[in-house]
GROMACS .gro file of C-alpha atoms in nm:
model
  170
    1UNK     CA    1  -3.031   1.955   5.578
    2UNK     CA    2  -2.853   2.008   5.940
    3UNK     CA    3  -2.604   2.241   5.962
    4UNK     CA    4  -2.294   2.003   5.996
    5UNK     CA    5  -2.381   1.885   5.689
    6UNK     CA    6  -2.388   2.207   5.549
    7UNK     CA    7  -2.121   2.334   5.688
    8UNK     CA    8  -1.901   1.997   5.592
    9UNK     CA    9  -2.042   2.063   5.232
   10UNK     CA   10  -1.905   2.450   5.247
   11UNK     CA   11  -1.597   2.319   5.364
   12UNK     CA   12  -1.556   2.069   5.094
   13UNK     CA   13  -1.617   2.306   4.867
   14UNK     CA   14  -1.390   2.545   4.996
   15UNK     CA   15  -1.087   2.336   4.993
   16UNK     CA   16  -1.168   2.207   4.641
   17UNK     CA   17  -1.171   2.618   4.531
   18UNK     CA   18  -0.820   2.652   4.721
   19UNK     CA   19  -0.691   2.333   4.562
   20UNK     CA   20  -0.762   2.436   4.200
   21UNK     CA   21  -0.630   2.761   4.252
   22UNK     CA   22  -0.330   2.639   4.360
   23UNK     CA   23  -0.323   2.376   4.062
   24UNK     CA   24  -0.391   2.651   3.890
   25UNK     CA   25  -0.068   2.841   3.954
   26UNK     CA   26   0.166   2.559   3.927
   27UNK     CA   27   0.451   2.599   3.709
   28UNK     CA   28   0.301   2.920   3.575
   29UNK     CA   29   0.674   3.060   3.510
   30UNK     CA   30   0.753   2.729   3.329
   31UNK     CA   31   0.709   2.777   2.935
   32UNK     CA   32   0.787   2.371   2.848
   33UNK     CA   33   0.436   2.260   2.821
   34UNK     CA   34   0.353   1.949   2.632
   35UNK     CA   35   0.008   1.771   2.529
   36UNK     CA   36  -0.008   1.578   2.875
   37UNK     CA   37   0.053   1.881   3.063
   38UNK     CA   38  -0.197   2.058   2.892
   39UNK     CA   39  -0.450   1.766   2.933
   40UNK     CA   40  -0.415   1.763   3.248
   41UNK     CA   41  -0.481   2.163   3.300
   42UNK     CA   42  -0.821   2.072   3.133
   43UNK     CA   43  -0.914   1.818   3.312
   44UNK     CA   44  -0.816   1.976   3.645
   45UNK     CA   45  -1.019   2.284   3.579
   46UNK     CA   46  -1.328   2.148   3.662
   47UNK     CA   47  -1.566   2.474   3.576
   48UNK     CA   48  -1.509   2.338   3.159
   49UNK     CA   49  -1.745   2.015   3.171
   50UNK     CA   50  -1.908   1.863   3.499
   51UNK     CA   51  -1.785   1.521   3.592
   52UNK     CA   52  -1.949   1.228   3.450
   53UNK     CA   53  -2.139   0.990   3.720
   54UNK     CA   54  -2.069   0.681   3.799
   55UNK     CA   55  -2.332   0.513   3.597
   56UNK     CA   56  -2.255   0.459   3.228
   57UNK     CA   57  -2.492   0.700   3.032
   58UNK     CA   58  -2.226   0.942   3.040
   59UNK     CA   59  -1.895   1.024   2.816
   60UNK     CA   60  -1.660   1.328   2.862
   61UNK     CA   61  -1.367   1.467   2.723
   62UNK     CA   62  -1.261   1.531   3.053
   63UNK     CA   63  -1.309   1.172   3.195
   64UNK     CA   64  -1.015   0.973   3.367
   65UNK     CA   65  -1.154   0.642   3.352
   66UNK     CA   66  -1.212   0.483   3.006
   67UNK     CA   67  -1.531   0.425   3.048
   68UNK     CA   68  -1.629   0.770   3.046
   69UNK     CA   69  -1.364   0.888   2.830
   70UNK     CA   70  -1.377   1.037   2.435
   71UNK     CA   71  -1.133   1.208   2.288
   72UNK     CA   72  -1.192   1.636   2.264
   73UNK     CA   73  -1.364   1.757   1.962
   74UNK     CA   74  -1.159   1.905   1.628
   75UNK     CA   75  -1.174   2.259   1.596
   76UNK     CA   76  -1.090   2.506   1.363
   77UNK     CA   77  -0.825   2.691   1.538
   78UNK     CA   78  -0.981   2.970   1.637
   79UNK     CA   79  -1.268   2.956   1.924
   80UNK     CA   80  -1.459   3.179   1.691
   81UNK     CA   81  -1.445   2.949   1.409
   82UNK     CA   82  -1.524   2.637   1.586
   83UNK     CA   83  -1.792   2.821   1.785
   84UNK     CA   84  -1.961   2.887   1.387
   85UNK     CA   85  -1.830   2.540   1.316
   86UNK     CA   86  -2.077   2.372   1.545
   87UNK     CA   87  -2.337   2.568   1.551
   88UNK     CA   88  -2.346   2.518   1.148
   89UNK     CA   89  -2.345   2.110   1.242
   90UNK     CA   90  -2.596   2.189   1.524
   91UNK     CA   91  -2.818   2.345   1.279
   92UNK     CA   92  -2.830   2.050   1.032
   93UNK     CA   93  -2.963   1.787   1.287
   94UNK     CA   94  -3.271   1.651   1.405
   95UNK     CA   95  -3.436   1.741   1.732
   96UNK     CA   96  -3.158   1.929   1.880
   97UNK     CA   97  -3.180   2.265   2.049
   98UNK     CA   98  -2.874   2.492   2.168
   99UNK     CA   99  -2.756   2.819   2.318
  100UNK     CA  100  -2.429   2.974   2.335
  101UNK     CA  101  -2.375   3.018   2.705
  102UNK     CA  102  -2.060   3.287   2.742
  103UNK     CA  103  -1.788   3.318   2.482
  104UNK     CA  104  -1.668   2.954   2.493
  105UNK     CA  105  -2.025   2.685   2.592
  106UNK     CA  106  -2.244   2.564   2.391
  107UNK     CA  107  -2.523   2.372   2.585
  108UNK     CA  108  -2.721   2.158   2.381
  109UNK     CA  109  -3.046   1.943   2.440
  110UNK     CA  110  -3.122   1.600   2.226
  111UNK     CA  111  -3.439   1.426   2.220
  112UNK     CA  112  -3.485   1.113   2.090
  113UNK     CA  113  -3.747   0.979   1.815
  114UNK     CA  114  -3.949   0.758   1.949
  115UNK     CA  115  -3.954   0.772   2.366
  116UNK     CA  116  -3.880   1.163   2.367
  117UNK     CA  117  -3.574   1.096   2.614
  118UNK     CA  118  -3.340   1.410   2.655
  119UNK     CA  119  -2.968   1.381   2.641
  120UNK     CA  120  -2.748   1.710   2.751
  121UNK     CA  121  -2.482   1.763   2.568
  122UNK     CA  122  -2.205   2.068   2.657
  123UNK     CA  123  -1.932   2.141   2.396
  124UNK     CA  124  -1.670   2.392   2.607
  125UNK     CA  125  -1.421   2.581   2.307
  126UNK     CA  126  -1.072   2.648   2.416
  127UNK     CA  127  -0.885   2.953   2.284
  128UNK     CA  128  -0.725   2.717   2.056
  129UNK     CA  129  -1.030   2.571   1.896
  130UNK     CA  130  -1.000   2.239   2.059
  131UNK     CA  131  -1.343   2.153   2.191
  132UNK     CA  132  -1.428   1.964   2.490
  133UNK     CA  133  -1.748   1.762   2.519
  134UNK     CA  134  -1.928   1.604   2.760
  135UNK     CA  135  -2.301   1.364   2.660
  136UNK     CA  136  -2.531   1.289   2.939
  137UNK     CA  137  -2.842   1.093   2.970
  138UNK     CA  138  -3.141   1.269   3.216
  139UNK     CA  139  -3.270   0.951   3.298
  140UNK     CA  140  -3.157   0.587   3.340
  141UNK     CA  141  -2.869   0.449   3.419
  142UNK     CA  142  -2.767   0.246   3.048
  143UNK     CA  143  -2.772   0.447   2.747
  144UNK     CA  144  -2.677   0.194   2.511
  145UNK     CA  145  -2.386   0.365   2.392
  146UNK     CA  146  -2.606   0.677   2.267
  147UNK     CA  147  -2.402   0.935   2.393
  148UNK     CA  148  -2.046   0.774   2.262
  149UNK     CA  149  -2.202   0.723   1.923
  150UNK     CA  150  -2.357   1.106   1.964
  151UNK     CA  151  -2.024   1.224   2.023
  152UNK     CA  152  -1.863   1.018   1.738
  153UNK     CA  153  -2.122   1.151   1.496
  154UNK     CA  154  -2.022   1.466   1.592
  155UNK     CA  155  -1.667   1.419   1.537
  156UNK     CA  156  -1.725   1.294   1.184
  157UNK     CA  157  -1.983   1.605   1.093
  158UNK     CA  158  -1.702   1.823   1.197
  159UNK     CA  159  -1.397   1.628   1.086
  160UNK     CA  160  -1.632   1.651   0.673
  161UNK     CA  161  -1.631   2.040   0.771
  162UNK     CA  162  -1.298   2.071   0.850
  163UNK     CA  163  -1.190   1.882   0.540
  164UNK     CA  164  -1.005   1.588   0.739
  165UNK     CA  165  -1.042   1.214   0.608
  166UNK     CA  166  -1.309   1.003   0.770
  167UNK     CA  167  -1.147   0.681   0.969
  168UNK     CA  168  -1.238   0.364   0.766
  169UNK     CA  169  -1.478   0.132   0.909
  170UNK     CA  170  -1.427  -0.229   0.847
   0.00000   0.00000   0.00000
């Protein structure tokens, strides 16, 4: 790489740093906070879930556009609890290995039946409980919907945990 373009890359990255901060800071004093506000906190603090590519193998939590975009993950109001909470629905399916990375990740690795192909999942649990997700293919550039229907499963596996009624289908 020559060193403008390493040096434009530092300096990209630098402002971004300086921007979120800022962000960040805004309105710290202000104590009327509603669910927009607070959505938007998440999805400006970009260390939670990396951004989804362009191509469509990828869904997020954190995702502007709705292509990309699920809704976050039901806790169990605690991060503790929903930290068990998934790992107990982790544990109970196929060809799935996780870690806890820190106090709040969970980075997990699908693999699918027949092809072997390996899907990332990372499930990022807020004080609250709320989790954020994000489902990524490795490879190719159509998923066929895998990781929107991984996510969805995942939703319903904790939403039977949890106790909440299951959304009707047809």
């Amino acid at each position: 790489m020559r060193i403008d373009t390493v040096n434009r890359l530092l300096a990209t990255l630098l402002l971004g740093i300086a921007l979120a901060a800022c962000q960040g800071n805004a309105g710290a004093g202000d104590d009327a906070s509603n669910e927009s506000s607070e959505r938007q906190n998440r999805m400006s603090d970009t260390r939670l879930l990396a951004p989804c590519p362009s191509a469509p193998n990828c869904v997020s939590s954190l995702a502007e556009d709705e292509r990309h975009r699920v809704a976050p993950l039901p806790g169990a109001g605690n991060r503790a609890d929903s930290l068990a909470l998934l790992e107990e629905v982790l544990d109970t399916l196929p060809r799935v290995a996780y870690e806890r990375i820190g106090p709040a990740r969970i980075q997990a690795r699908f693999t699918s039946r027949i092809l072997r192909f390996v899907d990332d999942v990372t499930l990022y649990v807020h004080d609250d409980g709320l989790i954020d997700v994000r489902s990524a293919s490795r490879i190719g550039y159509w998923d066929l919907g895998a990781n929107r229907r991984r996510v969805e499963d995942l939703r319903e596996r904790l939403n039977a945990r949890l106790g909440q009624p299951q959304p009707s289908h047809g």
